[in-house]
Short mmCIF file of C-alpha atoms and ligand atoms in Angstrom, two decimals:
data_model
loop_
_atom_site.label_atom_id
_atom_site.label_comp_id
_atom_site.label_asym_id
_atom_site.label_seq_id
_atom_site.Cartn_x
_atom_site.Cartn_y
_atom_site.Cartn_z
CA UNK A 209 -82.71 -72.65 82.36
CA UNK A 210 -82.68 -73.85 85.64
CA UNK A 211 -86.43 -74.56 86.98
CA UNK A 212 -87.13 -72.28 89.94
CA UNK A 213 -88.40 -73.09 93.38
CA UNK A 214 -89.44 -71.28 96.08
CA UNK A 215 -87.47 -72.43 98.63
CA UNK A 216 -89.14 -72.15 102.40
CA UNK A 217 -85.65 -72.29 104.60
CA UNK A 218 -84.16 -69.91 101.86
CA UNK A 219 -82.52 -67.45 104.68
CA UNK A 220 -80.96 -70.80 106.85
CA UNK A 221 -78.11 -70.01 108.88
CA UNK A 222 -77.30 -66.92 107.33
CA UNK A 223 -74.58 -65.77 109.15
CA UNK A 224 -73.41 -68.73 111.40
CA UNK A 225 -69.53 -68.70 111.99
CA UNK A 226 -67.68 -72.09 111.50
CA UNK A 227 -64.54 -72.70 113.68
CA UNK A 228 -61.95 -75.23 112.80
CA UNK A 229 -61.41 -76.98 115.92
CA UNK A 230 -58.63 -79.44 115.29
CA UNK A 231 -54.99 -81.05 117.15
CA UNK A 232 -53.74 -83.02 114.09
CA UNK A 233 -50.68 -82.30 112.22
CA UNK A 234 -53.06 -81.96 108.63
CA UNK A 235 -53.00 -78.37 107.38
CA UNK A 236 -56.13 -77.17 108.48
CA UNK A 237 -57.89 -73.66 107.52
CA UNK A 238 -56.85 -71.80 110.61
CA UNK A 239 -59.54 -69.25 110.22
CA UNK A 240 -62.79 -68.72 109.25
CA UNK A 241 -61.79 -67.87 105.41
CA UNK A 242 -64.74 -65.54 104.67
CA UNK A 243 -65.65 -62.21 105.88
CA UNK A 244 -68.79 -61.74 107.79
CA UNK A 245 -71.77 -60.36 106.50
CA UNK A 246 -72.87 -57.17 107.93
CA UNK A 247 -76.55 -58.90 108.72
CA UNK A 248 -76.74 -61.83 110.81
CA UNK A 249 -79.39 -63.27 111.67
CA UNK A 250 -78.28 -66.05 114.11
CA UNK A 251 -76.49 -65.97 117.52
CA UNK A 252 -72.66 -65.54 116.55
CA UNK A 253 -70.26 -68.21 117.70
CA UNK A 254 -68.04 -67.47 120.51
CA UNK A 255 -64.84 -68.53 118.73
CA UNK A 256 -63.31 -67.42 115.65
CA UNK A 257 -63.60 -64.06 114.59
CA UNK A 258 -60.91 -63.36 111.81
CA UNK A 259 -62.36 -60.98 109.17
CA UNK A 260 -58.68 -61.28 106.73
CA UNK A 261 -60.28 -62.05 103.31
CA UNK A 262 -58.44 -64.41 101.66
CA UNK A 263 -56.16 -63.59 98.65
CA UNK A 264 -56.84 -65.85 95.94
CA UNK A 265 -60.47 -67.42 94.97
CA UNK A 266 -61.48 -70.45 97.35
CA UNK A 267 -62.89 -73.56 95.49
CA UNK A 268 -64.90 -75.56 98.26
CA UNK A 269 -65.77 -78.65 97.75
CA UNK A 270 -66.82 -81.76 99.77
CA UNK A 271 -69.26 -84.74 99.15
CA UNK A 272 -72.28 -87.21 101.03
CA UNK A 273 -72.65 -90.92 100.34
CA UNK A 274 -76.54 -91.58 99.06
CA UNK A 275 -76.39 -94.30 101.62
CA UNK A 276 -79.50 -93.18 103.23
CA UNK A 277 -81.44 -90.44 104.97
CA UNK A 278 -78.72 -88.09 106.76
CA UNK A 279 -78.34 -88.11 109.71
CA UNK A 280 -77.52 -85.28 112.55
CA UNK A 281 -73.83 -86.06 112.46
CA UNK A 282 -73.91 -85.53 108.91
CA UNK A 283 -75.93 -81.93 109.15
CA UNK A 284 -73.38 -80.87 111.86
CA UNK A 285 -70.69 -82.40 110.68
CA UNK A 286 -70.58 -81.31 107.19
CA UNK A 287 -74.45 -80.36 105.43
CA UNK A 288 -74.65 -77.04 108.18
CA UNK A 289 -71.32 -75.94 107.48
CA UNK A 290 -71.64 -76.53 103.66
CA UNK A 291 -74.98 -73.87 103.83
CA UNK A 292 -72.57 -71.59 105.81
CA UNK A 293 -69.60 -71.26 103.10
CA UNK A 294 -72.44 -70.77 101.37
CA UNK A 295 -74.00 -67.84 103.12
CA UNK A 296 -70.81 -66.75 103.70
CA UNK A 297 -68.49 -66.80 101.08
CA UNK A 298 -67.95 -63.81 98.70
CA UNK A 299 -69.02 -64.11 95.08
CA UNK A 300 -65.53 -65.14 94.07
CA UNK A 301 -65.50 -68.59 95.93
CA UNK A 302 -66.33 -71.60 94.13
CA UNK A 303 -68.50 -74.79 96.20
CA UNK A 304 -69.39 -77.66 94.66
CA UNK A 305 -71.00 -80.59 96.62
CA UNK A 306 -71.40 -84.20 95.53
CA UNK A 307 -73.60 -86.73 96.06
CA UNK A 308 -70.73 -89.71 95.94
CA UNK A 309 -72.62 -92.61 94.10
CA UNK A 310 -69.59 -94.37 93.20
CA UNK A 311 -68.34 -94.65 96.73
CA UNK A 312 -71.45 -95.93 97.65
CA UNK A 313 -71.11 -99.10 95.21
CA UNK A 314 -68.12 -99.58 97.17
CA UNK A 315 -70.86 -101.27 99.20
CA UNK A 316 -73.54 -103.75 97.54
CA UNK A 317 -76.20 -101.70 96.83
CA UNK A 318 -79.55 -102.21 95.73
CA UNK A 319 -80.00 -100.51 92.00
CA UNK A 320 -83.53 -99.54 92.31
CA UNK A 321 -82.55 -98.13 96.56
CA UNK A 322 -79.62 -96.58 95.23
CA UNK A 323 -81.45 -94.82 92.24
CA UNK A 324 -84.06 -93.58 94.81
CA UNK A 325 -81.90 -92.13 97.54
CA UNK A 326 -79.63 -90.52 94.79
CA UNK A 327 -82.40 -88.54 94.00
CA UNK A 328 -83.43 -88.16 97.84
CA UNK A 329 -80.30 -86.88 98.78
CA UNK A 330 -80.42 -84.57 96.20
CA UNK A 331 -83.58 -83.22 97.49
CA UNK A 332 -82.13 -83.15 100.88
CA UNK A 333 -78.75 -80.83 99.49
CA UNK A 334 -81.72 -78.33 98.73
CA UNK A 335 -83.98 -78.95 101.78
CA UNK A 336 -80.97 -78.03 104.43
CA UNK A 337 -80.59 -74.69 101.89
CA UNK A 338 -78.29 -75.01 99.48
CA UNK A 339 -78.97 -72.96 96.00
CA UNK A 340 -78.53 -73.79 92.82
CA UNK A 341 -77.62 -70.12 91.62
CA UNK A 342 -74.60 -70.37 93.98
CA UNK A 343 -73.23 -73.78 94.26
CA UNK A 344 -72.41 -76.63 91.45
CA UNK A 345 -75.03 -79.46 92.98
CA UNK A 346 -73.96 -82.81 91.17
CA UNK A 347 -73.69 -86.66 91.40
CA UNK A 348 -70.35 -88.17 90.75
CA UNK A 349 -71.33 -91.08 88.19
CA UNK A 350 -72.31 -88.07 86.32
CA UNK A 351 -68.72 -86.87 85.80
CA UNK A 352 -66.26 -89.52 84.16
CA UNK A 353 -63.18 -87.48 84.75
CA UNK A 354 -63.74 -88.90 88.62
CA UNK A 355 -62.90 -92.22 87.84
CA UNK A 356 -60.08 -91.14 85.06
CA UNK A 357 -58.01 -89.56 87.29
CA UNK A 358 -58.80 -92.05 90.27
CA UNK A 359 -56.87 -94.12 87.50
CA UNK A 360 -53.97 -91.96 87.20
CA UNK A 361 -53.75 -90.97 90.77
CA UNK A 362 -53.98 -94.71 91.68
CA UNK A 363 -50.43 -95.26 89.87
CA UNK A 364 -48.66 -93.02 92.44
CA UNK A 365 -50.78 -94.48 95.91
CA UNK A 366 -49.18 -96.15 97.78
CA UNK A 367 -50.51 -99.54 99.06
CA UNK A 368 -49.04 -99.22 102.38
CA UNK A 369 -50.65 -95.95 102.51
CA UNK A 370 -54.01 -97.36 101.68
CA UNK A 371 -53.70 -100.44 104.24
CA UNK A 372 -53.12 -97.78 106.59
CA UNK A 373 -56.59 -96.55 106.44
CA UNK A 374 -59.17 -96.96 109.56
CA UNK A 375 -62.41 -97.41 106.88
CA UNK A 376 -60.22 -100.38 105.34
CA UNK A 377 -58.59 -101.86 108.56
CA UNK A 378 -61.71 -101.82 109.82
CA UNK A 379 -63.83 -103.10 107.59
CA UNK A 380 -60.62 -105.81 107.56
CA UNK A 381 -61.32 -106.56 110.96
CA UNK A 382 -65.04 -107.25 110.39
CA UNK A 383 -64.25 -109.85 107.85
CA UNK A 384 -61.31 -111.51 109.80
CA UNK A 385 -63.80 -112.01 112.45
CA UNK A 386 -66.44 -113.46 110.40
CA UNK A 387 -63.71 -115.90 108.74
CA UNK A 388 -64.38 -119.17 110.73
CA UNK A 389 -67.83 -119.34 110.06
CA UNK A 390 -68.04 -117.29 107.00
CA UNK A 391 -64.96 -118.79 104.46
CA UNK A 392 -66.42 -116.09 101.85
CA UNK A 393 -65.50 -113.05 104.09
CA UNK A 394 -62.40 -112.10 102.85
CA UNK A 395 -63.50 -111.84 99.58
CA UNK A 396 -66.01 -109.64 100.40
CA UNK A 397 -63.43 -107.26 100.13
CA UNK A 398 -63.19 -105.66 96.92
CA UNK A 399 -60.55 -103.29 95.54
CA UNK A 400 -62.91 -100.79 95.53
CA UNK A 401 -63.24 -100.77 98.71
CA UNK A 402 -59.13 -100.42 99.18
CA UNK A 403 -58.72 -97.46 96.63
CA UNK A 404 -61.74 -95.53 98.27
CA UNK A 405 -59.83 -92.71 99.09
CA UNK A 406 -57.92 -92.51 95.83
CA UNK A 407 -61.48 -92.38 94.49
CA UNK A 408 -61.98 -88.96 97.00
CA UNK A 409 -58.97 -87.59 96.52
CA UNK A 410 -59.82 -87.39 92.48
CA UNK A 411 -62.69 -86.00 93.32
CA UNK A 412 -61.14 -83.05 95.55
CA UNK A 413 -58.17 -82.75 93.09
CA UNK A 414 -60.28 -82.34 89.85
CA UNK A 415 -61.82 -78.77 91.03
CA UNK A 416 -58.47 -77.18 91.87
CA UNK A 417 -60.23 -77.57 95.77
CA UNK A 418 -58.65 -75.07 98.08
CA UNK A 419 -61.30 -76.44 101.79
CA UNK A 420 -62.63 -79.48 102.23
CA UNK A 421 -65.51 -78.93 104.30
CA UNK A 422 -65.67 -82.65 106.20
CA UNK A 423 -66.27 -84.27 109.92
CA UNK A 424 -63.35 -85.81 111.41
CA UNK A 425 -63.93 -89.29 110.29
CA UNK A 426 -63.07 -87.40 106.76
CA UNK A 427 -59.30 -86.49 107.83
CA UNK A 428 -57.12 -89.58 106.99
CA UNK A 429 -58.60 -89.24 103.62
CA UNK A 430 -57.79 -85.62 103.43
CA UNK A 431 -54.19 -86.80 104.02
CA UNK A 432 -54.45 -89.03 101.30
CA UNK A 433 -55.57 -86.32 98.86
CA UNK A 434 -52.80 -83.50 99.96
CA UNK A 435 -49.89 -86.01 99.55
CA UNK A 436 -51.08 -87.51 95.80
CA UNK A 437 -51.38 -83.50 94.92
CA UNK A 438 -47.69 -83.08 96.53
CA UNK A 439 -46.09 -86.40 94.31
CA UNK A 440 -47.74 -85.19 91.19
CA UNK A 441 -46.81 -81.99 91.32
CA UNK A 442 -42.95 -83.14 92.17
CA UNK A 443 -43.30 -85.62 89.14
CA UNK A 444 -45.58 -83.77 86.46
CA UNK A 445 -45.21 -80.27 87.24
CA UNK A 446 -47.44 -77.93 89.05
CA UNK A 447 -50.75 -78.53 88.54
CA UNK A 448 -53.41 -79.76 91.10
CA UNK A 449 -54.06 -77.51 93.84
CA UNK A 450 -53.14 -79.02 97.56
CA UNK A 451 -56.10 -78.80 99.53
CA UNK A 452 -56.92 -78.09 103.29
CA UNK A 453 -59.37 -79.46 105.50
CA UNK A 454 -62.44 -77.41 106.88
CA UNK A 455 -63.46 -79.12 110.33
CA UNK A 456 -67.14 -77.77 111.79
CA UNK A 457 -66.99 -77.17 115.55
CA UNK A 458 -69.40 -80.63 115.58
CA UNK A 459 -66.73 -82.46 114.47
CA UNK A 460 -67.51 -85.83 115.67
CA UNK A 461 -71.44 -86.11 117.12
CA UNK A 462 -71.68 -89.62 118.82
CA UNK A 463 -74.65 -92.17 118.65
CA UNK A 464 -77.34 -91.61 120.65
CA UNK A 465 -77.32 -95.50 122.12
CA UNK A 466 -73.66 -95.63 121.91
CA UNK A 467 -71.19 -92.19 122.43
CA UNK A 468 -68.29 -93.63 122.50
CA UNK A 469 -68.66 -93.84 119.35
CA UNK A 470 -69.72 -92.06 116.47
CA UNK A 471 -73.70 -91.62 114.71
CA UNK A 472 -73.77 -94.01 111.62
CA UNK A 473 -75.84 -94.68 109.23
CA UNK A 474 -75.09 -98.28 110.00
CA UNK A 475 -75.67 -97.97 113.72
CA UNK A 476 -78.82 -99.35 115.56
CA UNK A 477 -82.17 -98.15 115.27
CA UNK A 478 -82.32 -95.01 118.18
CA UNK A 479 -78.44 -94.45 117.54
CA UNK A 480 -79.26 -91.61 115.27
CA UNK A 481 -81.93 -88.51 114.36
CA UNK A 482 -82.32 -88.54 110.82
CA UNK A 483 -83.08 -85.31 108.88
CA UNK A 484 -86.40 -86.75 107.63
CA UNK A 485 -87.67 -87.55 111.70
CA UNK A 486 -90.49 -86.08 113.11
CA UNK A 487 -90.73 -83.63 115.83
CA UNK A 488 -91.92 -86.75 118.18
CA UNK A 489 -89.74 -89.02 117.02
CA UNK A 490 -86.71 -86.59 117.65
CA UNK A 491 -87.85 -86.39 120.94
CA UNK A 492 -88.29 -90.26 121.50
CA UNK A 493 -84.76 -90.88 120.28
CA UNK A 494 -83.26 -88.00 122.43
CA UNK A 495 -85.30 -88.71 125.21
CA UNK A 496 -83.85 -92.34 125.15
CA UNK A 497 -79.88 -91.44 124.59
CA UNK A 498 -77.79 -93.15 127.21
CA UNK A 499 -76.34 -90.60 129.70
CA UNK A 500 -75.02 -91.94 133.21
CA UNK A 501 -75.93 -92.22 136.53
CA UNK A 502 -74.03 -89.28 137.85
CA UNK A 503 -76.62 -86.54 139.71
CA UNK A 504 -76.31 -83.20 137.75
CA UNK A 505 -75.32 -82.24 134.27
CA UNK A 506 -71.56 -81.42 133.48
CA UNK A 507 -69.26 -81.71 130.58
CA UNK A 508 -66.59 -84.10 130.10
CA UNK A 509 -66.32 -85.91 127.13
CA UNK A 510 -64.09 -88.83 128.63
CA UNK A 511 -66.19 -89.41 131.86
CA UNK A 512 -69.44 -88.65 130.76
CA UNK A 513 -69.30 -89.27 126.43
CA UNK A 514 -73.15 -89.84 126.60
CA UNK A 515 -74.25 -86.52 128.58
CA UNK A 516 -71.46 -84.71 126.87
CA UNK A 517 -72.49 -85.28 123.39
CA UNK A 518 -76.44 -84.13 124.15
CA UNK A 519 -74.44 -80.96 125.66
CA UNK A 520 -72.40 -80.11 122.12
CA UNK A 521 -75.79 -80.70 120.43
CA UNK A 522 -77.15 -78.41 122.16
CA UNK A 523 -74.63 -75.82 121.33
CA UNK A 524 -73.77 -77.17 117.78
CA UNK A 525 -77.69 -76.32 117.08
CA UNK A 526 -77.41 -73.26 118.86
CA UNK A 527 -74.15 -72.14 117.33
CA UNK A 528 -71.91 -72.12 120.23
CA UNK A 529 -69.10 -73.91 121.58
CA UNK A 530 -68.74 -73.10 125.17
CA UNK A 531 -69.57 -76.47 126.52
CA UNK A 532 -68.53 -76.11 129.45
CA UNK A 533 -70.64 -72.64 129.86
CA UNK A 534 -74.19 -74.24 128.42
CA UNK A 535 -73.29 -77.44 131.34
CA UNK A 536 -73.48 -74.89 133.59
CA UNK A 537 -76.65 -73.83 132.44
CA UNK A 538 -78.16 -76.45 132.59
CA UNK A 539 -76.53 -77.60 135.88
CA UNK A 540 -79.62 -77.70 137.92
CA UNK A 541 -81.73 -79.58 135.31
CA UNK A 542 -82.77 -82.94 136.16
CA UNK A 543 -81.84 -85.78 133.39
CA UNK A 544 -85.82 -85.52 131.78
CA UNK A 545 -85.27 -81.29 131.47
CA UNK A 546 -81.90 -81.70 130.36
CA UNK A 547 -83.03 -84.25 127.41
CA UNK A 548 -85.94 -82.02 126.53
CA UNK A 549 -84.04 -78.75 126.54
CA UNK A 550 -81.73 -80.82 123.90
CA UNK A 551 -84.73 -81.84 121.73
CA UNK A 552 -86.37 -78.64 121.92
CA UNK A 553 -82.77 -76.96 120.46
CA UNK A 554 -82.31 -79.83 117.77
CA UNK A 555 -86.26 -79.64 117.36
CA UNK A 556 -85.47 -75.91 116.60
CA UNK A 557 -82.40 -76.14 114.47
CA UNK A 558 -83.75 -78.48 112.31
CA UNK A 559 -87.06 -76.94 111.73
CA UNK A 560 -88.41 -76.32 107.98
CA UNK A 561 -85.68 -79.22 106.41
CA UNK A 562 -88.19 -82.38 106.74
CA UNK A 563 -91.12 -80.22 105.46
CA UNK A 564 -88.88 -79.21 102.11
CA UNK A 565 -87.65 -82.56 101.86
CA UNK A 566 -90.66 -84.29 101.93
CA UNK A 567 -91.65 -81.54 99.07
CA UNK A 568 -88.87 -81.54 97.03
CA UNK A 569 -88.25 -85.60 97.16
CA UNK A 570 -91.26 -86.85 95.18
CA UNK A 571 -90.39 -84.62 92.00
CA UNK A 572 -88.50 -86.11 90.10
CA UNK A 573 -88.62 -83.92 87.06
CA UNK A 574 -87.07 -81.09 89.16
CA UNK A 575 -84.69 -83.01 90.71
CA UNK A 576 -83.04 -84.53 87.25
CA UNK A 577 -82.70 -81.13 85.87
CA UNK A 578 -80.64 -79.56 89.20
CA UNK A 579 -78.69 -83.07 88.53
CA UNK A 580 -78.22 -82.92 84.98
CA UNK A 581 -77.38 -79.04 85.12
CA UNK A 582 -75.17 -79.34 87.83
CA UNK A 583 -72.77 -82.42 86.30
CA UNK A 584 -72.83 -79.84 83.19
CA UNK A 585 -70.93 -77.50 84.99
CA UNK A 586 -68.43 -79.87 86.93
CA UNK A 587 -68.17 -81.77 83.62
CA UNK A 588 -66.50 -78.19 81.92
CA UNK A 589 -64.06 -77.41 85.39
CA UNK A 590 -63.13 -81.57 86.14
CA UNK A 591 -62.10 -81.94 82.20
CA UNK A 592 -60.11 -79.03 82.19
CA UNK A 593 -58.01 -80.29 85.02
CA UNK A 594 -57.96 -83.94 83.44
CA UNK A 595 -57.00 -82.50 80.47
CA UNK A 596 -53.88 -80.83 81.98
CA UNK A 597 -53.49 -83.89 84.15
CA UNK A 598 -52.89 -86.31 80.85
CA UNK A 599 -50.92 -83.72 78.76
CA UNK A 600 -48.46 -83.50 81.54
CA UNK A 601 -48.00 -87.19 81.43
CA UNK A 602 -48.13 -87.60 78.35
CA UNK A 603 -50.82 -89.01 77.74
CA UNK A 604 -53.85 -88.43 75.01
CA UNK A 605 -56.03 -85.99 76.48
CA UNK A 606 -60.70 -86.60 76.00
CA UNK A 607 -61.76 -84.62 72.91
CA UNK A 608 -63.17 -81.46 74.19
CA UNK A 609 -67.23 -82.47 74.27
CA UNK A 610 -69.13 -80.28 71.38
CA UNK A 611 -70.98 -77.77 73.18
CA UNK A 612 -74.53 -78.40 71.80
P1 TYM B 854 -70.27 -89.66 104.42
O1 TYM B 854 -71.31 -89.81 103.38
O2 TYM B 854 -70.00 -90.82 105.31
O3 TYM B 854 -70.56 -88.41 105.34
C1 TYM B 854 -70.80 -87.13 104.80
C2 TYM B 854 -70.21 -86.09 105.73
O4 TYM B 854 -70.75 -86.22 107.04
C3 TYM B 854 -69.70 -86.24 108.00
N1 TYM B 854 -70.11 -87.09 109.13
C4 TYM B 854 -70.03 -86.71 110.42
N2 TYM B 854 -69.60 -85.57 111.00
C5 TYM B 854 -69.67 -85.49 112.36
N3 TYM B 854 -70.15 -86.50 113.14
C6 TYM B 854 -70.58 -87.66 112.59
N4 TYM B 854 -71.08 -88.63 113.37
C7 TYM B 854 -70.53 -87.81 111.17
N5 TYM B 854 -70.88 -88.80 110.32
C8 TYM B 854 -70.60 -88.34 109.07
C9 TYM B 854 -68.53 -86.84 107.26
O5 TYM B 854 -67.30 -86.50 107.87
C10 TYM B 854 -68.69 -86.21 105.87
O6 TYM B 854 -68.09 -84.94 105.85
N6 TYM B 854 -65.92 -90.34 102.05
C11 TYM B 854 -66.96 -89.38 102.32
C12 TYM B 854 -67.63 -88.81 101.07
C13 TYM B 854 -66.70 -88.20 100.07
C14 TYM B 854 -66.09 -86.94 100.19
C15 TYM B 854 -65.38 -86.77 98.97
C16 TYM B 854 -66.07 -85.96 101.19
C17 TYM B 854 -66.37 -88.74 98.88
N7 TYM B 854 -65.57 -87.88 98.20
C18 TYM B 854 -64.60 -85.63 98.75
C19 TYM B 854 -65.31 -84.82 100.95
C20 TYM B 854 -64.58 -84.66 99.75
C21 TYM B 854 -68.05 -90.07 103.13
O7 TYM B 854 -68.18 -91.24 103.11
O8 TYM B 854 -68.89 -89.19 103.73
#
């Protein structure tokens, strides 16, 4: 049995809407797949109101890096709209989340940090308000069939594909410029770092993942994923499911010191708010965002990136996504106002998840059993799909595990 907790943020964002906002070519869910509940307790979103349920079961899944504390860009970006589908989606939908372990190793990593924030960001899965009783909560490592069918999907990537990537080229970049006065650079690349997103697109593919709940930085990968479904299903026979991407409105939030480009956890100190920051320290960090010279507030994410971004957070937190409409609002604010009016709606939005982090983090015990529990149940669903996976090539397929 799984050990119960009262959970103080148990009602979070019941009710928010999700919009996929995106220009690529990538099959994207084109509506909000979910009906809406008939209670709602948060200001609705001005965009998106389909209500067409969808016809067959959705599987959701998507995954976090325990590379750290989250950040906002993750909570926007992905961890909010992950507690939506939750709130949202009928009893028929699937979601599993992941915390991604092995793609963090892809990186040197501390053992003793990277057991610690495994656990952390499984406390933080629960402290934004996601539930046990309805989603699969896991950590990859826990779940061989991840890297078994990495393996098998890895003999149909392509490598031109996978030099193609921006995580690779760039990371490329970084060690081309190091080269003169760093001969070891280049071989700071590993190959783990080059199949990455064969590694995520076995993780998609094992659940029979219909949305892919991700930021932008996310949608390369995606591609990845749908065309290694497409060329095994060609070669093998139909069996993996091709999946679509599920953008959130905050689809890119920028740094704080830097918005041109976007929050990290590698950025500078003050580039980001982490989900663990206090109230004052929220406000510090927002308080000190770069903005521009320009008298007033408007939106324009080319000319003014830095003022623009505190505008979407504003709405992002708020659950809107007329820019333009809360610039206007806030048109007669000087710079000071403006910045606290964008605290004081982050301040808001965030409120309860440090408090049930800092509670849930410490116990151990608790968090082991959501782990252990949860990589039980991807364990049955991501062998069954192996299973098919192997037999269809051919191959010998795991002993099914005795079910003691
Ligand atoms: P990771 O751990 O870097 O980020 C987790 C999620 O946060 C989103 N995100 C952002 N969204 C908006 N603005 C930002 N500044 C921002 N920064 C991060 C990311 O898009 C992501 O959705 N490769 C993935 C983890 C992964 C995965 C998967 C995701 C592994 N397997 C399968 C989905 C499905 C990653 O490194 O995410």
């Amino acid at each position: 049995m799984l050990p119960v907790r009262i959970c103080s943020n148990a009602s979070r964002h019941v009710g928010c809407k999700v919009a996929p906002l995106t220009r690529r070519a990538l099959p994207i869910a084109s509506k909000y797949p979910f009906q809406k509940p008939t209670s709602c307790d948060q200001p609705k979103r001005s965009l998106s109101t389909s209500t067409t349920p969808p016809t067959h079961p959705e599987v959701i899944f998507s995954g976090i890096q325990p590379t750290g504390v989250p950040h906002l860009g993750n909570y926007l970006g992905a961890l909010k709209q992950w507690v939506d589908l939750q709130n949202l989606a009928p009893p028929s939908t699937e979601l599993l989340y992941c915390v991604v372990d092995l793609h963090a190793i892809t990186q040197p990593q501390d053992p003793n940090d990277l057991r610690r924030r495994r656990q952390d960001t499984m406390a933080m899965l629960l402290a934004v308000g996601l539930k046990t009783e309805r989603c699969v909560i896991f950590e990859q490592s826990r779940v061989a069939a991840h890297s078994q069918l990495m393996w098998v999907l890895s003999t149909l990537a392509p490598t031109n594909l996978l030099a193609r990537q921006t995580q690779w080229k760039s990371k490329l970049a970084e060690s081309e410029d190091r080269s003169p006065l760093d001969p070891d650079g280049s071989s700071k690349l590993k190959l783990g770092l080059f199949s990455y997103p064969v590694l995520q697109a076995a993780d998609i593919l094992l659940y029979g993942t219909t949305l892919v709940p991700v930021g932008e930085d996310q949608v390369q990968h995606l591609e990845l994923a749908r065309s290694l479904a497409g060329k095994f299903n060609r070669t093998f026979g139909k069996i993996l499911v091709v999946p679509k991407v599920k953008l959130a409105p905050a689809k890119r939030v920028m740094s704080l010191t830097n918005p041109t480009s976007k929050m990290s956890k590698s950025g500078a100190v003050n580039s980001q708010i982490n989900l663990d920051h206090s109230e004052s320290e929220i406000r510090l960090r927002i308080r000190g965002a770069l903005t521009d010279s320009i008298p007033g507030i408007s939106y324009d994410r080319e000319a003014r990136p830095g003022v623009s971004n505190l505008v979407e957070m504003i709405g992002n937190m708020t659950n809107r996504d007329d820019f333009e409409v809360i610039a206007r609002e806030c048109e007669g604010l000087g710079m000071k106002e403006f910045k606290d009016r964008v605290a004081d709606s982050v301040v808001e939005g965030l409120k309860g998840i440090k408090e049930e982090y800092e509670r849930i983090k410490g116990d151990a015990g608790y968090l082991e059993e959501i782990s252990r529990i949860g990589a039980e149940k991807a364990n049955r669903k991501a062998n069954e799909t192996l299973g098919k996976v192997m037999e269809a090539m051919g191959m010998g397929v795991n002993p099914a595990p005795s079910s003691s």
